[in-house]
JSON list of N, CA and C in Angstrom, two decimals:
[
{"chain": "A", "resi": 845, "resn": "UNK", "atom": "N", "xyz": [4.20, -1.87, -11.89]},
{"chain": "A", "resi": 845, "resn": "UNK", "atom": "CA", "xyz": [5.00, -3.06, -11.62]},
{"chain": "A", "resi": 845, "resn": "UNK", "atom": "C", "xyz": [5.46, -3.73, -12.90]},
{"chain": "A", "resi": 846, "resn": "UNK", "atom": "N", "xyz": [4.69, -3.67, -13.93]},
{"chain": "A", "resi": 846, "resn": "UNK", "atom": "CA", "xyz": [5.04, -4.32, -15.18]},
{"chain": "A", "resi": 846, "resn": "UNK", "atom": "C", "xyz": [4.05, -5.42, -15.51]},
{"chain": "A", "resi": 847, "resn": "UNK", "atom": "N", "xyz": [4.38, -6.14, -16.55]},
{"chain": "A", "resi": 847, "resn": "UNK", "atom": "CA", "xyz": [3.50, -7.24, -16.94]},
{"chain": "A", "resi": 847, "resn": "UNK", "atom": "C", "xyz": [3.86, -8.50, -16.13]},
{"chain": "A", "resi": 848, "resn": "UNK", "atom": "N", "xyz": [3.11, -9.56, -16.33]},
{"chain": "A", "resi": 848, "resn": "UNK", "atom": "CA", "xyz": [3.30, -10.79, -15.56]},
{"chain": "A", "resi": 848, "resn": "UNK", "atom": "C", "xyz": [4.71, -11.35, -15.71]},
{"chain": "A", "resi": 849, "resn": "UNK", "atom": "N", "xyz": [5.25, -11.32, -16.90]},
{"chain": "A", "resi": 849, "resn": "UNK", "atom": "CA", "xyz": [6.60, -11.84, -17.15]},
{"chain": "A", "resi": 849, "resn": "UNK", "atom": "C", "xyz": [7.64, -11.05, -16.36]},
{"chain": "A", "resi": 850, "resn": "UNK", "atom": "N", "xyz": [7.50, -9.72, -16.36]},
{"chain": "A", "resi": 850, "resn": "UNK", "atom": "CA", "xyz": [8.45, -8.88, -15.64]},
{"chain": "A", "resi": 850, "resn": "UNK", "atom": "C", "xyz": [8.37, -9.12, -14.14]},
{"chain": "A", "resi": 851, "resn": "UNK", "atom": "N", "xyz": [7.17, -9.30, -13.63]},
{"chain": "A", "resi": 851, "resn": "UNK", "atom": "CA", "xyz": [7.00, -9.55, -12.20]},
{"chain": "A", "resi": 851, "resn": "UNK", "atom": "C", "xyz": [7.58, -10.90, -11.82]},
{"chain": "A", "resi": 852, "resn": "UNK", "atom": "N", "xyz": [7.40, -11.90, -12.67]},
{"chain": "A", "resi": 852, "resn": "UNK", "atom": "CA", "xyz": [7.94, -13.24, -12.39]},
{"chain": "A", "resi": 852, "resn": "UNK", "atom": "C", "xyz": [9.47, -13.20, -12.31]},
{"chain": "A", "resi": 853, "resn": "UNK", "atom": "N", "xyz": [10.10, -12.32, -13.06]},
{"chain": "A", "resi": 853, "resn": "UNK", "atom": "CA", "xyz": [11.56, -12.24, -13.07]},
{"chain": "A", "resi": 853, "resn": "UNK", "atom": "C", "xyz": [12.11, -11.35, -11.95]},
{"chain": "A", "resi": 854, "resn": "UNK", "atom": "N", "xyz": [11.23, -10.64, -11.27]},
{"chain": "A", "resi": 854, "resn": "UNK", "atom": "CA", "xyz": [11.65, -9.68, -10.25]},
{"chain": "A", "resi": 854, "resn": "UNK", "atom": "C", "xyz": [12.09, -10.39, -8.98]},
{"chain": "A", "resi": 855, "resn": "UNK", "atom": "N", "xyz": [13.14, -9.87, -8.37]},
{"chain": "A", "resi": 855, "resn": "UNK", "atom": "CA", "xyz": [13.61, -10.34, -7.08]},
{"chain": "A", "resi": 855, "resn": "UNK", "atom": "C", "xyz": [12.48, -10.16, -6.06]},
{"chain": "A", "resi": 856, "resn": "UNK", "atom": "N", "xyz": [12.33, -11.10, -5.15]},
{"chain": "A", "resi": 856, "resn": "UNK", "atom": "CA", "xyz": [11.24, -11.05, -4.17]},
{"chain": "A", "resi": 856, "resn": "UNK", "atom": "C", "xyz": [11.32, -9.79, -3.31]},
{"chain": "A", "resi": 857, "resn": "UNK", "atom": "N", "xyz": [12.50, -9.42, -2.87]},
{"chain": "A", "resi": 857, "resn": "UNK", "atom": "CA", "xyz": [12.64, -8.23, -2.03]},
{"chain": "A", "resi": 857, "resn": "UNK", "atom": "C", "xyz": [12.27, -6.97, -2.81]},
{"chain": "A", "resi": 858, "resn": "UNK", "atom": "N", "xyz": [12.66, -6.89, -4.05]},
{"chain": "A", "resi": 858, "resn": "UNK", "atom": "CA", "xyz": [12.29, -5.75, -4.89]},
{"chain": "A", "resi": 858, "resn": "UNK", "atom": "C", "xyz": [10.78, -5.69, -5.04]},
{"chain": "A", "resi": 859, "resn": "UNK", "atom": "N", "xyz": [10.17, -6.82, -5.30]},
{"chain": "A", "resi": 859, "resn": "UNK", "atom": "CA", "xyz": [8.71, -6.88, -5.44]},
{"chain": "A", "resi": 859, "resn": "UNK", "atom": "C", "xyz": [8.02, -6.39, -4.17]},
{"chain": "A", "resi": 860, "resn": "UNK", "atom": "N", "xyz": [8.49, -6.85, -3.01]},
{"chain": "A", "resi": 860, "resn": "UNK", "atom": "CA", "xyz": [7.88, -6.45, -1.75]},
{"chain": "A", "resi": 860, "resn": "UNK", "atom": "C", "xyz": [8.07, -4.96, -1.48]},
{"chain": "A", "resi": 861, "resn": "UNK", "atom": "N", "xyz": [9.23, -4.41, -1.85]},
{"chain": "A", "resi": 861, "resn": "UNK", "atom": "CA", "xyz": [9.46, -2.97, -1.69]},
{"chain": "A", "resi": 861, "resn": "UNK", "atom": "C", "xyz": [8.50, -2.17, -2.55]},
{"chain": "A", "resi": 862, "resn": "UNK", "atom": "N", "xyz": [8.30, -2.61, -3.78]},
{"chain": "A", "resi": 862, "resn": "UNK", "atom": "CA", "xyz": [7.37, -1.92, -4.69]},
{"chain": "A", "resi": 862, "resn": "UNK", "atom": "C", "xyz": [5.95, -2.00, -4.14]},
{"chain": "A", "resi": 863, "resn": "UNK", "atom": "N", "xyz": [5.57, -3.18, -3.67]},
{"chain": "A", "resi": 863, "resn": "UNK", "atom": "CA", "xyz": [4.23, -3.37, -3.10]},
{"chain": "A", "resi": 863, "resn": "UNK", "atom": "C", "xyz": [4.03, -2.48, -1.87]},
{"chain": "A", "resi": 864, "resn": "UNK", "atom": "N", "xyz": [5.05, -2.38, -1.04]},
{"chain": "A", "resi": 864, "resn": "UNK", "atom": "CA", "xyz": [4.98, -1.52, 0.15]},
{"chain": "A", "resi": 864, "resn": "UNK", "atom": "C", "xyz": [4.78, -0.07, -0.25]},
{"chain": "A", "resi": 865, "resn": "UNK", "atom": "N", "xyz": [5.55, 0.40, -1.22]},
{"chain": "A", "resi": 865, "resn": "UNK", "atom": "CA", "xyz": [5.42, 1.79, -1.67]},
{"chain": "A", "resi": 865, "resn": "UNK", "atom": "C", "xyz": [4.03, 2.05, -2.24]},
{"chain": "A", "resi": 866, "resn": "UNK", "atom": "N", "xyz": [3.51, 1.12, -3.02]},
{"chain": "A", "resi": 866, "resn": "UNK", "atom": "CA", "xyz": [2.18, 1.29, -3.59]},
{"chain": "A", "resi": 866, "resn": "UNK", "atom": "C", "xyz": [1.11, 1.32, -2.50]},
{"chain": "A", "resi": 867, "resn": "UNK", "atom": "N", "xyz": [1.28, 0.51, -1.46]},
{"chain": "A", "resi": 867, "resn": "UNK", "atom": "CA", "xyz": [0.34, 0.51, -0.34]},
{"chain": "A", "resi": 867, "resn": "UNK", "atom": "C", "xyz": [0.38, 1.84, 0.40]},
{"chain": "A", "resi": 868, "resn": "UNK", "atom": "N", "xyz": [1.58, 2.34, 0.66]},
{"chain": "A", "resi": 868, "resn": "UNK", "atom": "CA", "xyz": [1.73, 3.63, 1.34]},
{"chain": "A", "resi": 868, "resn": "UNK", "atom": "C", "xyz": [1.10, 4.74, 0.51]},
{"chain": "A", "resi": 869, "resn": "UNK", "atom": "N", "xyz": [1.36, 4.74, -0.79]},
{"chain": "A", "resi": 869, "resn": "UNK", "atom": "CA", "xyz": [0.77, 5.76, -1.67]},
{"chain": "A", "resi": 869, "resn": "UNK", "atom": "C", "xyz": [-0.76, 5.67, -1.66]},
{"chain": "A", "resi": 870, "resn": "UNK", "atom": "N", "xyz": [-1.28, 4.45, -1.66]},
{"chain": "A", "resi": 870, "resn": "UNK", "atom": "CA", "xyz": [-2.74, 4.27, -1.65]},
{"chain": "A", "resi": 870, "resn": "UNK", "atom": "C", "xyz": [-3.35, 4.79, -0.35]},
{"chain": "A", "resi": 871, "resn": "UNK", "atom": "N", "xyz": [-2.69, 4.53, 0.77]},
{"chain": "A", "resi": 871, "resn": "UNK", "atom": "CA", "xyz": [-3.19, 5.01, 2.07]},
{"chain": "A", "resi": 871, "resn": "UNK", "atom": "C", "xyz": [-3.22, 6.54, 2.07]},
{"chain": "A", "resi": 872, "resn": "UNK", "atom": "N", "xyz": [-2.15, 7.16, 1.58]},
{"chain": "A", "resi": 872, "resn": "UNK", "atom": "CA", "xyz": [-2.10, 8.63, 1.53]},
{"chain": "A", "resi": 872, "resn": "UNK", "atom": "C", "xyz": [-3.17, 9.19, 0.60]},
{"chain": "A", "resi": 873, "resn": "UNK", "atom": "N", "xyz": [-3.40, 8.51, -0.52]},
{"chain": "A", "resi": 873, "resn": "UNK", "atom": "CA", "xyz": [-4.45, 8.94, -1.45]},
{"chain": "A", "resi": 873, "resn": "UNK", "atom": "C", "xyz": [-5.82, 8.86, -0.79]},
{"chain": "A", "resi": 874, "resn": "UNK", "atom": "N", "xyz": [-6.09, 7.75, -0.10]},
{"chain": "A", "resi": 874, "resn": "UNK", "atom": "CA", "xyz": [-7.38, 7.57, 0.56]},
{"chain": "A", "resi": 874, "resn": "UNK", "atom": "C", "xyz": [-7.60, 8.65, 1.62]},
{"chain": "A", "resi": 875, "resn": "UNK", "atom": "N", "xyz": [-6.56, 8.98, 2.36]},
{"chain": "A", "resi": 875, "resn": "UNK", "atom": "CA", "xyz": [-6.66, 10.05, 3.36]},
{"chain": "A", "resi": 875, "resn": "UNK", "atom": "C", "xyz": [-6.98, 11.37, 2.64]},
{"chain": "A", "resi": 876, "resn": "UNK", "atom": "N", "xyz": [-6.35, 11.58, 1.48]},
{"chain": "A", "resi": 876, "resn": "UNK", "atom": "CA", "xyz": [-6.61, 12.78, 0.69]},
{"chain": "A", "resi": 876, "resn": "UNK", "atom": "C", "xyz": [-8.04, 12.85, 0.18]},
{"chain": "A", "resi": 877, "resn": "UNK", "atom": "N", "xyz": [-8.66, 11.69, -0.02]},
{"chain": "A", "resi": 877, "resn": "UNK", "atom": "CA", "xyz": [-10.06, 11.64, -0.45]},
{"chain": "A", "resi": 877, "resn": "UNK", "atom": "C", "xyz": [-11.02, 11.95, 0.70]},
{"chain": "A", "resi": 878, "resn": "UNK", "atom": "N", "xyz": [-10.47, 12.04, 1.92]},
{"chain": "A", "resi": 878, "resn": "UNK", "atom": "CA", "xyz": [-11.30, 12.33, 3.07]},
{"chain": "A", "resi": 878, "resn": "UNK", "atom": "C", "xyz": [-11.76, 11.10, 3.84]},
{"chain": "A", "resi": 879, "resn": "UNK", "atom": "N", "xyz": [-11.20, 9.94, 3.49]},
{"chain": "A", "resi": 879, "resn": "UNK", "atom": "CA", "xyz": [-11.58, 8.72, 4.20]},
{"chain": "A", "resi": 879, "resn": "UNK", "atom": "C", "xyz": [-11.03, 8.77, 5.62]},
{"chain": "A", "resi": 880, "resn": "UNK", "atom": "N", "xyz": [-11.79, 8.20, 6.57]},
{"chain": "A", "resi": 880, "resn": "UNK", "atom": "CA", "xyz": [-11.28, 8.13, 7.94]},
{"chain": "A", "resi": 880, "resn": "UNK", "atom": "C", "xyz": [-10.38, 6.90, 8.09]},
{"chain": "A", "resi": 881, "resn": "UNK", "atom": "N", "xyz": [-9.65, 6.86, 9.21]},
{"chain": "A", "resi": 881, "resn": "UNK", "atom": "CA", "xyz": [-8.68, 5.79, 9.43]},
{"chain": "A", "resi": 881, "resn": "UNK", "atom": "C", "xyz": [-9.32, 4.40, 9.44]},
{"chain": "A", "resi": 882, "resn": "UNK", "atom": "N", "xyz": [-10.50, 4.30, 10.01]},
{"chain": "A", "resi": 882, "resn": "UNK", "atom": "CA", "xyz": [-11.17, 3.00, 10.08]},
{"chain": "A", "resi": 882, "resn": "UNK", "atom": "C", "xyz": [-11.49, 2.48, 8.69]},
{"chain": "A", "resi": 883, "resn": "UNK", "atom": "N", "xyz": [-12.00, 3.35, 7.83]},
{"chain": "A", "resi": 883, "resn": "UNK", "atom": "CA", "xyz": [-12.34, 2.93, 6.47]},
{"chain": "A", "resi": 883, "resn": "UNK", "atom": "C", "xyz": [-11.07, 2.54, 5.70]},
{"chain": "A", "resi": 884, "resn": "UNK", "atom": "N", "xyz": [-10.00, 3.32, 5.86]},
{"chain": "A", "resi": 884, "resn": "UNK", "atom": "CA", "xyz": [-8.73, 2.99, 5.20]},
{"chain": "A", "resi": 884, "resn": "UNK", "atom": "C", "xyz": [-8.23, 1.64, 5.70]},
{"chain": "A", "resi": 885, "resn": "UNK", "atom": "N", "xyz": [-8.28, 1.44, 7.01]},
{"chain": "A", "resi": 885, "resn": "UNK", "atom": "CA", "xyz": [-7.82, 0.18, 7.61]},
{"chain": "A", "resi": 885, "resn": "UNK", "atom": "C", "xyz": [-8.58, -1.01, 7.05]},
{"chain": "A", "resi": 886, "resn": "UNK", "atom": "N", "xyz": [-9.89, -0.87, 6.94]},
{"chain": "A", "resi": 886, "resn": "UNK", "atom": "CA", "xyz": [-10.71, -1.96, 6.40]},
{"chain": "A", "resi": 886, "resn": "UNK", "atom": "C", "xyz": [-10.40, -2.22, 4.93]},
{"chain": "A", "resi": 887, "resn": "UNK", "atom": "N", "xyz": [-10.13, -1.16, 4.19]},
{"chain": "A", "resi": 887, "resn": "UNK", "atom": "CA", "xyz": [-9.89, -1.30, 2.74]},
{"chain": "A", "resi": 887, "resn": "UNK", "atom": "C", "xyz": [-8.54, -1.96, 2.44]},
{"chain": "A", "resi": 888, "resn": "UNK", "atom": "N", "xyz": [-7.49, -1.57, 3.16]},
{"chain": "A", "resi": 888, "resn": "UNK", "atom": "CA", "xyz": [-6.16, -2.09, 2.85]},
{"chain": "A", "resi": 888, "resn": "UNK", "atom": "C", "xyz": [-5.72, -3.24, 3.76]},
{"chain": "A", "resi": 889, "resn": "UNK", "atom": "N", "xyz": [-6.47, -3.48, 4.83]},
{"chain": "A", "resi": 889, "resn": "UNK", "atom": "CA", "xyz": [-6.15, -4.60, 5.71]},
{"chain": "A", "resi": 889, "resn": "UNK", "atom": "C", "xyz": [-4.99, -4.35, 6.66]},
{"chain": "A", "resi": 890, "resn": "UNK", "atom": "N", "xyz": [-4.72, -3.08, 6.94]},
{"chain": "A", "resi": 890, "resn": "UNK", "atom": "CA", "xyz": [-3.66, -2.74, 7.90]},
{"chain": "A", "resi": 890, "resn": "UNK", "atom": "C", "xyz": [-4.30, -2.23, 9.19]},
{"chain": "A", "resi": 891, "resn": "UNK", "atom": "N", "xyz": [-3.63, -2.48, 10.33]},
{"chain": "A", "resi": 891, "resn": "UNK", "atom": "CA", "xyz": [-4.16, -1.95, 11.58]},
{"chain": "A", "resi": 891, "resn": "UNK", "atom": "C", "xyz": [-4.08, -0.42, 11.60]},
{"chain": "A", "resi": 892, "resn": "UNK", "atom": "N", "xyz": [-4.93, 0.20, 12.40]},
{"chain": "A", "resi": 892, "resn": "UNK", "atom": "CA", "xyz": [-4.97, 1.65, 12.47]},
{"chain": "A", "resi": 892, "resn": "UNK", "atom": "C", "xyz": [-3.63, 2.21, 12.94]},
{"chain": "A", "resi": 893, "resn": "UNK", "atom": "N", "xyz": [-2.92, 1.50, 13.79]},
{"chain": "A", "resi": 893, "resn": "UNK", "atom": "CA", "xyz": [-1.61, 1.98, 14.26]},
{"chain": "A", "resi": 893, "resn": "UNK", "atom": "C", "xyz": [-0.63, 2.16, 13.09]},
{"chain": "A", "resi": 894, "resn": "UNK", "atom": "N", "xyz": [-0.70, 1.28, 12.11]},
{"chain": "A", "resi": 894, "resn": "UNK", "atom": "CA", "xyz": [0.15, 1.40, 10.93]},
{"chain": "A", "resi": 894, "resn": "UNK", "atom": "C", "xyz": [-0.34, 2.54, 10.04]},
{"chain": "A", "resi": 895, "resn": "UNK", "atom": "N", "xyz": [-1.65, 2.68, 9.91]},
{"chain": "A", "resi": 895, "resn": "UNK", "atom": "CA", "xyz": [-2.22, 3.79, 9.15]},
{"chain": "A", "resi": 895, "resn": "UNK", "atom": "C", "xyz": [-1.74, 5.11, 9.75]},
{"chain": "A", "resi": 896, "resn": "UNK", "atom": "N", "xyz": [-1.73, 5.20, 11.09]},
{"chain": "A", "resi": 896, "resn": "UNK", "atom": "CA", "xyz": [-1.26, 6.41, 11.77]},
{"chain": "A", "resi": 896, "resn": "UNK", "atom": "C", "xyz": [0.20, 6.72, 11.41]},
{"chain": "A", "resi": 897, "resn": "UNK", "atom": "N", "xyz": [1.03, 5.70, 11.32]},
{"chain": "A", "resi": 897, "resn": "UNK", "atom": "CA", "xyz": [2.44, 5.90, 10.99]},
{"chain": "A", "resi": 897, "resn": "UNK", "atom": "C", "xyz": [2.60, 6.39, 9.55]},
{"chain": "A", "resi": 898, "resn": "UNK", "atom": "N", "xyz": [1.74, 5.94, 8.67]},
{"chain": "A", "resi": 898, "resn": "UNK", "atom": "CA", "xyz": [1.83, 6.32, 7.25]},
{"chain": "A", "resi": 898, "resn": "UNK", "atom": "C", "xyz": [1.38, 7.76, 7.05]},
{"chain": "A", "resi": 899, "resn": "UNK", "atom": "N", "xyz": [0.26, 8.13, 7.70]},
{"chain": "A", "resi": 899, "resn": "UNK", "atom": "CA", "xyz": [-0.25, 9.48, 7.49]},
{"chain": "A", "resi": 899, "resn": "UNK", "atom": "C", "xyz": [0.24, 10.39, 8.59]}
]
């Protein structure tokens, strides 16, 4: 994402898109580590239905 100054200057929609991509990547990584959906859901704070859509 960059340093604090770069993030402060970032458009809100751009910031949210980057955050969304990082969350999706993290969910896929956790699944790759062998984590089950419940553990992923608890870790990232997303419902299992959303986890299912990502993986």
